[in-house]
Amino acid sequence: MDRPRRGRKHLIAMVGLPARGKTFTARKLVGYLSWLGYPTQAFNVGEHRRVTHGPGQSHQYFDPANREAAKQRAGIAEEALDEACRWLRGAGRIAVYDATNSTRERRQSIAERVEAEDFELLFIEIVNDDPAIIEANLRETKLRSPDYEGVPEAQALADFRKRIAHYENAYQTLEEDEGAWVRLRNRGAQVVINRVYGYIVGRVVFFLSNLQVSNRPVWLTRHGQSVYNLHGRIGGDASLSAQGAEYALSLAAHVREVFSPEAHLDVWTSTLRRTVLTAEPLGLQTGSWRALDEIHAGVCEGMTYEEVERSMPGEFEARRRDKLEYRYPRGESYLDVINRIDRVLIELERYRTPVLVVTHRAVLRAMVAYFKQLPIEETPHLEMPLHTIIKLTPTAYGCLEERVPLPPRVEG
Ligand code: F6P
């Protein structure tokens, strides 16, 4: 897997009423595609408005009968689209255009523009007719928007509901003749796909159909110290050291403290002995994934870093220069790892019960980078100490990370 720099460029345009979760979905998508190595960026019309005209417009500003404001809003939407296209003409590969795009006419004009630029277009429509979901969206996101800074909660909610009503009056759902689109209804309870072909958009649709909106945390840890860790050797399938076996016990004790038996904790390991042995004292049923195995160091498996530097200085230097793209001879690169754990992450996104993943340093780096939406280049350099449990909690505004070191303390 090389970094996907070349190929068709895509404009993904969101469609939906305010407070349906478009920005959340756009953000997840940008995070996912960037993590896979596609240069991806979101272009949010609301943010453009706030930058150009300042925040805090009341609902009247969004009333289509307000001609002056409607002209201003159309101008801002066009500016954001211009910016997205400019970016795609340059270094960008996928632009996510985050706006309501709620009328057929507006979408038609986007389609014409995208065709003229020779990009590919995909609409993602987010539909919610469950009042509880809309209410939760309103409270979780809109109340915190700079548009309502300093406005009492009840007043902000009432104003935003009126803003939604203005859009509702003019809203037109996507129709079959509007090209490639996907409609997600009620947080993925129903997914409708229309004329979607090709690898990237196929991947987008698969990701979105599994995406859950939840604050369910994920627990991650490396295996306990292995005999190879003790000697500074990479790869292999070594057993745990005495200290590593002790960590397995601490981990089990910690998990029993945090989770009640009714929590139905799922435990996922790699297929390598050191993760399976680390999970054993938990006494829970575990699933083992080959996709969670450590980065394969190819001809360097079982060597120390010093041995690699001495016997293969060219390889050592190439990896030092570009750890993300460097592939061990007959082994893997970080980009390869990212692509093979993609399916584990999609499964994790879909899960509703708590999951503890016991895996390896490089794999954990890739997982943490995904959840925290970190720049891909940082992935191979993230600190991932042994004997530490990491709890990642997704929120509407990003992902909280807590790290709990557990005994015994070891290096590495
Ligand atoms: O040293 C432990 C280990 O998990 C090795 O098996 C693996 O090759 C390495 O860490 C990954 O870390 P880095 O990419 O920094 O070499």
CSV table of C-alpha atoms and ligand atoms in Angstrom, one decimal:
chain,number,residue,atom,x,y,z
A,1,MET,CA,0.0,0.0,0.0
A,2,ASP,CA,1.5,3.3,-1.1
A,3,ARG,CA,0.2,6.7,-0.2
A,4,PRO,CA,-2.8,7.3,-2.5
A,5,ARG,CA,-1.7,10.6,-4.0
A,6,ARG,CA,-2.9,10.2,-7.5
A,7,GLY,CA,-6.3,9.4,-9.0
A,8,ARG,CA,-9.7,11.0,-9.5
A,9,LYS,CA,-10.6,13.9,-7.2
A,10,HIS,CA,-13.8,13.8,-5.3
A,11,LEU,CA,-16.2,16.4,-3.9
A,12,ILE,CA,-18.5,15.0,-1.3
A,13,ALA,CA,-21.4,17.3,-0.6
A,14,MET,CA,-23.5,16.9,2.5
A,15,VAL,CA,-27.2,17.3,2.3
A,16,GLY,CA,-29.6,17.7,5.2
A,17,LEU,CA,-31.5,20.0,7.6
A,18,PRO,CA,-29.6,21.7,10.4
A,19,ALA,CA,-28.9,19.6,13.5
A,20,ARG,CA,-29.1,16.3,11.7
A,21,GLY,CA,-25.4,15.4,12.3
A,22,LYS,CA,-23.9,16.5,9.0
A,23,THR,CA,-20.8,18.1,10.6
A,24,PHE,CA,-20.2,15.1,12.9
A,25,THR,CA,-20.4,12.8,9.8
A,26,ALA,CA,-18.2,15.1,7.7
A,27,ARG,CA,-15.6,15.2,10.5
A,28,LYS,CA,-15.6,11.5,10.9
A,29,LEU,CA,-15.2,11.0,7.2
A,30,VAL,CA,-12.4,13.5,6.9
A,31,GLY,CA,-10.6,11.7,9.8
A,32,TYR,CA,-11.1,8.3,8.3
A,33,LEU,CA,-10.0,9.2,4.7
A,34,SER,CA,-7.0,11.3,6.0
A,35,TRP,CA,-6.0,8.4,8.2
A,36,LEU,CA,-6.1,6.1,5.1
A,37,GLY,CA,-3.7,8.5,3.5
A,38,TYR,CA,-6.0,10.4,1.1
A,39,PRO,CA,-5.5,14.2,1.5
A,40,THR,CA,-9.0,15.1,2.7
A,41,GLN,CA,-10.4,18.4,4.1
A,42,ALA,CA,-13.8,19.7,5.1
A,43,PHE,CA,-15.2,23.1,3.9
A,44,ASN,CA,-17.9,24.2,6.3
A,45,VAL,CA,-20.3,27.0,5.1
A,46,GLY,CA,-21.3,27.9,8.7
A,47,GLU,CA,-17.7,28.6,9.6
A,48,HIS,CA,-17.3,30.7,6.5
A,49,ARG,CA,-20.3,32.7,7.5
A,50,ARG,CA,-18.9,33.3,11.0
A,51,VAL,CA,-15.5,34.3,9.5
A,52,THR,CA,-17.0,36.7,6.9
A,53,HIS,CA,-20.0,38.2,8.7
A,54,GLY,CA,-19.3,37.3,12.4
A,55,PRO,CA,-21.3,34.8,14.4
A,56,GLY,CA,-24.7,35.3,16.1
A,57,GLN,CA,-27.2,35.8,13.3
A,58,SER,CA,-30.7,35.1,14.6
A,59,HIS,CA,-33.2,32.8,12.8
A,60,GLN,CA,-34.5,35.6,10.6
A,61,TYR,CA,-31.2,35.6,8.7
A,62,PHE,CA,-32.1,32.1,7.5
A,63,ASP,CA,-35.6,32.9,6.4
A,64,PRO,CA,-35.7,32.5,2.5
A,65,ALA,CA,-38.1,35.5,2.5
A,66,ASN,CA,-35.2,37.7,3.8
A,67,ARG,CA,-33.9,38.5,0.3
A,68,GLU,CA,-30.8,40.4,1.5
A,69,ALA,CA,-29.6,37.7,3.8
A,70,ALA,CA,-30.5,35.0,1.3
A,71,LYS,CA,-28.1,36.7,-1.2
A,72,GLN,CA,-25.4,36.9,1.4
A,73,ARG,CA,-25.9,33.2,2.3
A,74,ALA,CA,-25.7,32.2,-1.3
A,75,GLY,CA,-22.4,34.2,-1.7
A,76,ILE,CA,-20.9,32.4,1.4
A,77,ALA,CA,-21.9,29.0,0.1
A,78,GLU,CA,-20.3,29.8,-3.2
A,79,GLU,CA,-17.1,31.0,-1.6
A,80,ALA,CA,-16.8,27.8,0.4
A,81,LEU,CA,-17.4,25.8,-2.8
A,82,ASP,CA,-14.7,27.8,-4.6
A,83,GLU,CA,-12.3,27.1,-1.8
A,84,ALA,CA,-13.0,23.4,-1.9
A,85,CYS,CA,-12.5,23.3,-5.7
A,86,ARG,CA,-9.3,25.3,-5.4
A,87,TRP,CA,-8.0,22.9,-2.9
A,88,LEU,CA,-8.9,19.9,-5.1
A,89,ARG,CA,-7.1,21.5,-8.1
A,90,GLY,CA,-4.0,21.6,-5.9
A,91,ALA,CA,-2.9,19.1,-3.3
A,92,GLY,CA,-6.3,17.9,-2.2
A,93,ARG,CA,-7.8,14.5,-3.2
A,94,ILE,CA,-11.2,14.6,-1.4
A,95,ALA,CA,-13.1,17.7,-0.3
A,96,VAL,CA,-16.1,17.4,2.0
A,97,TYR,CA,-18.5,20.3,1.4
A,98,ASP,CA,-20.4,20.7,4.6
A,99,ALA,CA,-23.6,22.7,4.0
A,100,THR,CA,-27.3,22.1,4.0
A,101,ASN,CA,-27.5,21.9,0.1
A,102,SER,CA,-31.2,21.3,0.8
A,103,THR,CA,-32.7,22.2,-2.6
A,104,ARG,CA,-32.6,20.5,-5.9
A,105,GLU,CA,-31.6,23.7,-7.6
A,106,ARG,CA,-28.6,24.2,-5.3
A,107,ARG,CA,-27.4,20.6,-5.8
A,108,GLN,CA,-27.8,21.0,-9.6
A,109,SER,CA,-25.5,24.0,-9.5
A,110,ILE,CA,-22.9,22.1,-7.5
A,111,ALA,CA,-23.2,19.2,-9.9
A,112,GLU,CA,-22.5,21.5,-12.9
A,113,ARG,CA,-19.6,23.1,-11.2
A,114,VAL,CA,-18.1,19.7,-10.3
A,115,GLU,CA,-18.5,18.4,-13.8
A,116,ALA,CA,-16.8,21.5,-15.2
A,117,GLU,CA,-13.9,20.9,-12.9
A,118,ASP,CA,-13.8,17.2,-13.9
A,119,PHE,CA,-14.1,16.0,-10.3
A,120,GLU,CA,-16.4,13.2,-9.1
A,121,LEU,CA,-19.4,14.1,-7.0
A,122,LEU,CA,-21.1,12.2,-4.2
A,123,PHE,CA,-24.0,13.5,-2.1
A,124,ILE,CA,-24.4,12.3,1.5
A,125,GLU,CA,-27.9,13.0,2.8
A,126,ILE,CA,-28.5,12.8,6.5
A,127,VAL,CA,-32.1,12.3,7.4
A,128,ASN,CA,-33.5,12.2,10.9
A,129,ASP,CA,-37.1,11.9,11.8
A,130,ASP,CA,-36.6,10.7,15.3
A,131,PRO,CA,-37.3,13.8,17.6
A,132,ALA,CA,-35.1,12.3,20.3
A,133,ILE,CA,-32.1,12.2,18.0
A,134,ILE,CA,-32.7,15.8,16.8
A,135,GLU,CA,-33.0,17.0,20.3
A,136,ALA,CA,-29.8,15.3,21.4
A,137,ASN,CA,-28.0,16.8,18.4
A,138,LEU,CA,-29.3,20.3,19.2
A,139,ARG,CA,-28.2,20.1,22.8
A,140,GLU,CA,-24.8,18.4,22.1
A,141,THR,CA,-23.7,20.6,19.3
A,142,LYS,CA,-25.7,23.7,18.6
A,143,LEU,CA,-25.9,25.1,22.1
A,144,ARG,CA,-22.1,25.2,22.1
A,145,SER,CA,-21.9,26.9,18.7
A,146,PRO,CA,-20.3,30.4,18.7
A,147,ASP,CA,-23.7,31.6,17.2
A,148,TYR,CA,-25.2,31.2,20.7
A,149,GLU,CA,-22.4,32.3,22.9
A,150,GLY,CA,-23.8,34.1,25.9
A,151,VAL,CA,-27.4,33.4,24.9
A,152,PRO,CA,-29.6,31.7,27.5
A,153,GLU,CA,-30.2,28.0,26.7
A,154,ALA,CA,-34.0,28.2,26.2
A,155,GLN,CA,-33.7,31.2,24.0
A,156,ALA,CA,-30.9,29.6,21.9
A,157,LEU,CA,-33.0,26.4,21.5
A,158,ALA,CA,-36.1,28.3,20.4
A,159,ASP,CA,-34.1,30.3,17.9
A,160,PHE,CA,-32.4,27.3,16.4
A,161,ARG,CA,-35.8,25.5,16.1
A,162,LYS,CA,-37.0,28.4,14.1
A,163,ARG,CA,-33.9,28.3,11.9
A,164,ILE,CA,-34.6,24.6,11.2
A,165,ALA,CA,-38.2,25.5,10.3
A,166,HIS,CA,-37.0,27.9,7.6
A,167,TYR,CA,-35.0,25.2,5.9
A,168,GLU,CA,-37.8,22.6,6.4
A,169,ASN,CA,-40.2,24.7,4.2
A,170,ALA,CA,-37.8,24.6,1.3
A,171,TYR,CA,-36.2,21.1,1.8
A,172,GLN,CA,-36.2,18.7,-1.1
A,173,THR,CA,-34.9,15.2,-0.5
A,174,LEU,CA,-32.5,13.6,-3.1
A,175,GLU,CA,-34.0,11.9,-6.1
A,176,GLU,CA,-32.9,9.0,-8.2
A,177,ASP,CA,-31.8,11.2,-11.1
A,178,GLU,CA,-29.4,13.3,-8.9
A,179,GLY,CA,-26.3,11.1,-9.6
A,180,ALA,CA,-24.3,9.2,-6.9
A,181,TRP,CA,-25.6,9.6,-3.4
A,182,VAL,CA,-26.1,7.8,-0.1
A,183,ARG,CA,-28.9,8.6,2.3
A,184,LEU,CA,-28.4,7.7,6.0
A,185,ARG,CA,-31.7,7.7,7.9
A,186,ASN,CA,-31.8,7.8,11.7
A,187,ARG,CA,-28.2,7.3,12.5
A,188,GLY,CA,-27.7,4.5,10.0
A,189,ALA,CA,-30.9,2.5,10.8
A,190,GLN,CA,-31.5,2.7,7.0
A,191,VAL,CA,-29.0,3.3,4.3
A,192,VAL,CA,-30.0,3.9,0.7
A,193,ILE,CA,-27.4,3.9,-2.0
A,194,ASN,CA,-27.9,5.4,-5.4
A,195,ARG,CA,-25.6,4.9,-8.4
A,196,VAL,CA,-22.4,4.6,-6.3
A,197,TYR,CA,-19.5,3.0,-8.1
A,198,GLY,CA,-15.8,2.9,-7.6
A,199,TYR,CA,-13.3,2.1,-4.8
A,200,ILE,CA,-13.1,5.3,-2.8
A,201,VAL,CA,-16.8,6.1,-2.8
A,202,GLY,CA,-17.5,2.5,-2.0
A,203,ARG,CA,-15.2,2.7,1.0
A,204,VAL,CA,-16.9,5.9,2.1
A,205,VAL,CA,-20.3,4.3,1.9
A,206,PHE,CA,-19.2,1.2,3.8
A,207,PHE,CA,-17.6,3.3,6.5
A,208,LEU,CA,-20.7,5.5,6.9
A,209,SER,CA,-23.1,2.6,7.0
A,210,ASN,CA,-21.2,1.2,10.1
A,211,LEU,CA,-20.7,4.5,11.8
A,212,GLN,CA,-22.5,4.8,15.2
A,213,VAL,CA,-22.9,8.1,17.0
A,214,SER,CA,-22.0,7.1,20.5
A,215,ASN,CA,-19.9,8.2,23.4
A,216,ARG,CA,-18.9,4.6,24.0
A,217,PRO,CA,-15.3,4.4,25.1
A,218,VAL,CA,-12.7,2.0,23.7
A,219,TRP,CA,-9.9,0.5,25.8
A,220,LEU,CA,-6.6,-0.2,24.3
A,221,THR,CA,-3.3,-1.7,25.6
A,222,ARG,CA,-0.1,-3.2,24.4
A,223,HIS,CA,0.7,-6.7,25.5
A,224,GLY,CA,2.7,-7.3,28.7
A,225,GLN,CA,6.5,-7.1,28.2
A,226,SER,CA,7.7,-10.0,26.1
A,227,VAL,CA,11.0,-11.8,26.2
A,228,TYR,CA,11.9,-10.0,22.9
A,229,ASN,CA,11.1,-6.6,24.4
A,230,LEU,CA,13.5,-7.5,27.2
A,231,HIS,CA,16.3,-8.0,24.7
A,232,GLY,CA,15.3,-5.1,22.4
A,233,ARG,CA,14.3,-7.5,19.5
A,234,ILE,CA,11.6,-6.6,17.1
A,235,GLY,CA,8.7,-8.7,15.7
A,236,GLY,CA,8.7,-12.4,16.4
A,237,ASP,CA,6.2,-14.4,18.5
A,238,ALA,CA,7.9,-14.4,21.9
A,239,SER,CA,6.2,-15.3,25.2
A,240,LEU,CA,5.8,-12.9,28.1
A,241,SER,CA,8.7,-12.0,30.4
A,242,ALA,CA,8.1,-12.4,34.2
A,243,GLN,CA,7.2,-8.7,34.3
A,244,GLY,CA,4.9,-9.1,31.4
A,245,ALA,CA,3.1,-11.9,33.1
A,246,GLU,CA,2.7,-9.7,36.1
A,247,TYR,CA,1.2,-7.0,33.9
A,248,ALA,CA,-1.4,-9.5,32.6
A,249,LEU,CA,-2.5,-9.9,36.2
A,250,SER,CA,-2.6,-6.2,36.9
A,251,LEU,CA,-4.6,-5.7,33.8
A,252,ALA,CA,-7.2,-8.3,34.8
A,253,ALA,CA,-7.5,-6.7,38.3
A,254,HIS,CA,-8.0,-3.3,36.8
A,255,VAL,CA,-10.6,-4.6,34.3
A,256,ARG,CA,-12.5,-6.3,37.1
A,257,GLU,CA,-12.5,-3.0,39.0
A,258,VAL,CA,-13.8,-1.0,36.0
A,259,PHE,CA,-16.3,-3.3,34.5
A,260,SER,CA,-19.1,-5.3,36.1
A,261,PRO,CA,-19.7,-8.7,34.6
A,262,GLU,CA,-23.0,-7.4,33.1
A,263,ALA,CA,-21.0,-4.9,31.0
A,264,HIS,CA,-20.3,-7.8,28.5
A,265,LEU,CA,-16.8,-6.6,27.8
A,266,ASP,CA,-15.4,-7.9,24.5
A,267,VAL,CA,-11.7,-8.6,24.3
A,268,TRP,CA,-9.8,-8.6,21.0
A,269,THR,CA,-6.2,-9.7,20.7
A,270,SER,CA,-3.8,-10.3,17.8
A,271,THR,CA,-2.9,-13.9,16.9
A,272,LEU,CA,0.5,-13.5,18.5
A,273,ARG,CA,1.3,-15.2,21.8
A,274,ARG,CA,2.2,-12.1,23.8
A,275,THR,CA,-1.3,-10.6,23.4
A,276,VAL,CA,-3.2,-13.9,23.9
A,277,LEU,CA,-1.2,-14.5,27.1
A,278,THR,CA,-1.8,-10.9,28.3
A,279,ALA,CA,-5.6,-11.4,27.9
A,280,GLU,CA,-5.7,-14.9,29.5
A,281,PRO,CA,-6.1,-13.8,33.2
A,282,LEU,CA,-9.1,-11.8,32.3
A,283,GLY,CA,-11.0,-15.1,32.1
A,284,LEU,CA,-13.2,-13.7,29.3
A,285,GLN,CA,-13.9,-15.0,25.9
A,286,THR,CA,-11.5,-13.4,23.4
A,287,GLY,CA,-11.5,-13.0,19.7
A,288,SER,CA,-8.1,-13.0,18.0
A,289,TRP,CA,-7.5,-11.0,14.8
A,290,ARG,CA,-4.7,-11.4,12.4
A,291,ALA,CA,-5.3,-7.8,11.4
A,292,LEU,CA,-4.1,-6.8,14.9
A,293,ASP,CA,-0.7,-8.5,14.6
A,294,GLU,CA,2.4,-6.3,15.0
A,295,ILE,CA,3.9,-4.6,11.9
A,296,HIS,CA,5.8,-7.3,10.1
A,297,ALA,CA,9.5,-6.4,10.0
A,298,GLY,CA,10.2,-8.8,7.1
A,299,VAL,CA,13.9,-9.8,6.9
A,300,CYS,CA,14.5,-7.7,10.1
A,301,GLU,CA,12.2,-9.9,12.3
A,302,GLY,CA,14.0,-10.9,15.4
A,303,MET,CA,16.8,-8.4,15.1
A,304,THR,CA,17.6,-5.5,17.4
A,305,TYR,CA,17.6,-1.9,16.0
A,306,GLU,CA,21.4,-1.9,16.4
A,307,GLU,CA,21.8,-5.0,14.4
A,308,VAL,CA,19.6,-3.6,11.6
A,309,GLU,CA,21.7,-0.4,11.6
A,310,ARG,CA,25.0,-2.3,11.5
A,311,SER,CA,24.0,-4.9,8.8
A,312,MET,CA,21.6,-2.9,6.7
A,313,PRO,CA,22.5,0.8,7.1
A,314,GLY,CA,20.7,1.8,4.0
A,315,GLU,CA,17.4,0.3,5.2
A,316,PHE,CA,17.9,1.8,8.7
A,317,GLU,CA,18.4,5.3,7.2
A,318,ALA,CA,15.5,4.9,4.8
A,319,ARG,CA,13.2,4.1,7.7
A,320,ARG,CA,14.6,6.9,9.8
A,321,ARG,CA,13.8,9.3,6.9
A,322,ASP,CA,10.3,8.2,6.3
A,323,LYS,CA,8.9,5.9,8.9
A,324,LEU,CA,5.3,6.1,7.6
A,325,GLU,CA,6.0,4.9,4.0
A,326,TYR,CA,9.1,2.8,4.6
A,327,ARG,CA,8.4,-0.9,4.0
A,328,TYR,CA,10.7,-3.5,5.5
A,329,PRO,CA,12.1,-5.8,2.8
A,330,ARG,CA,9.5,-8.6,2.6
A,331,GLY,CA,7.6,-6.9,5.4
A,332,GLU,CA,5.2,-4.0,6.0
A,333,SER,CA,5.1,-0.3,6.3
A,334,TYR,CA,2.9,1.8,8.6
A,335,LEU,CA,0.6,2.5,5.7
A,336,ASP,CA,0.2,-1.3,5.2
A,337,VAL,CA,-0.7,-1.6,8.9
A,338,ILE,CA,-3.2,1.2,8.6
A,339,ASN,CA,-4.9,-0.5,5.7
A,340,ARG,CA,-5.1,-3.9,7.3
A,341,ILE,CA,-6.6,-2.6,10.5
A,342,ASP,CA,-9.2,-0.6,8.7
A,343,ARG,CA,-11.6,-3.5,9.0
A,344,VAL,CA,-11.0,-3.7,12.8
A,345,LEU,CA,-11.8,-0.1,13.2
A,346,ILE,CA,-15.0,-0.3,11.1
A,347,GLU,CA,-16.0,-3.2,13.4
A,348,LEU,CA,-15.2,-1.1,16.4
A,349,GLU,CA,-17.3,1.8,15.1
A,350,ARG,CA,-20.2,-0.6,14.7
A,351,TYR,CA,-20.0,-2.2,18.1
A,352,ARG,CA,-22.3,-1.0,20.9
A,353,THR,CA,-20.8,-3.0,23.8
A,354,PRO,CA,-17.4,-2.1,25.4
A,355,VAL,CA,-14.3,-3.5,23.8
A,356,LEU,CA,-10.7,-3.9,25.1
A,357,VAL,CA,-8.1,-4.4,22.4
A,358,VAL,CA,-4.8,-6.0,23.4
A,359,THR,CA,-2.3,-5.4,20.6
A,360,HIS,CA,1.1,-4.1,19.7
A,361,ARG,CA,3.0,-0.8,19.5
A,362,ALA,CA,2.7,0.0,15.8
A,363,VAL,CA,-1.0,-1.1,15.6
A,364,LEU,CA,-1.9,0.9,18.7
A,365,ARG,CA,-0.2,4.0,17.2
A,366,ALA,CA,-2.4,3.6,14.1
A,367,MET,CA,-5.6,3.1,16.2
A,368,VAL,CA,-5.0,6.1,18.4
A,369,ALA,CA,-4.2,8.2,15.4
A,370,TYR,CA,-7.5,7.2,13.9
A,371,PHE,CA,-9.6,7.9,17.0
A,372,LYS,CA,-7.9,11.2,17.8
A,373,GLN,CA,-7.8,12.2,14.1
A,374,LEU,CA,-4.1,13.0,14.2
A,375,PRO,CA,-2.1,13.9,11.1
A,376,ILE,CA,-1.0,10.7,9.4
A,377,GLU,CA,2.7,11.7,9.6
A,378,GLU,CA,2.6,11.7,13.4
A,379,THR,CA,1.4,8.1,13.5
A,380,PRO,CA,4.7,6.2,13.6
A,381,HIS,CA,6.1,8.5,16.3
A,382,LEU,CA,3.3,8.4,18.9
A,383,GLU,CA,4.4,7.5,22.5
A,384,MET,CA,2.9,4.0,23.2
A,385,PRO,CA,4.5,2.7,26.5
A,386,LEU,CA,4.2,-0.8,27.7
A,387,HIS,CA,2.0,-1.6,30.8
A,388,THR,CA,-0.5,1.2,30.2
A,389,ILE,CA,-4.2,1.1,29.5
A,390,ILE,CA,-5.5,3.8,27.2
A,391,LYS,CA,-9.2,4.8,27.4
A,392,LEU,CA,-10.5,6.7,24.4
A,393,THR,CA,-13.9,8.4,24.6
A,394,PRO,CA,-15.4,9.9,21.5
A,395,THR,CA,-17.3,13.2,22.0
A,396,ALA,CA,-19.1,15.5,19.6
A,397,TYR,CA,-15.9,17.6,19.5
A,398,GLY,CA,-13.1,15.0,19.4
A,399,CYS,CA,-11.8,12.2,21.4
A,400,LEU,CA,-10.7,12.3,25.1
A,401,GLU,CA,-7.7,10.2,26.0
A,402,GLU,CA,-6.9,8.9,29.5
A,403,ARG,CA,-3.9,6.7,30.2
A,404,VAL,CA,-3.5,4.6,33.3
A,405,PRO,CA,-0.1,3.1,33.9
A,406,LEU,CA,-0.4,-0.3,35.6
A,407,PRO,CA,2.3,-2.1,37.6
A,408,PRO,CA,5.0,-3.3,37.1
A,409,ARG,CA,6.8,-0.3,35.5
A,410,VAL,CA,9.1,-1.3,32.7
A,411,GLU,CA,10.8,0.5,29.8
A,412,GLY,CA,9.8,0.2,26.2
B,1,F6P,O1,9.8,-3.4,19.9
B,1,F6P,C1,8.5,-3.7,20.0
B,1,F6P,C2,7.7,-3.6,18.7
B,1,F6P,O2,6.4,-3.9,18.9
B,1,F6P,C3,8.3,-4.4,17.5
B,1,F6P,O3,7.9,-5.7,17.4
B,1,F6P,C4,7.9,-3.5,16.3
B,1,F6P,O4,8.7,-3.8,15.1
B,1,F6P,C5,8.2,-2.1,16.9
B,1,F6P,O5,7.8,-2.2,18.2
B,1,F6P,C6,7.3,-1.0,16.2
B,1,F6P,O6,7.8,0.2,16.6
B,1,F6P,P1,8.7,1.1,15.7
B,1,F6P,O7,7.8,1.3,14.4
B,1,F6P,O8,8.9,2.4,16.4
B,1,F6P,O9,10.0,0.3,15.3
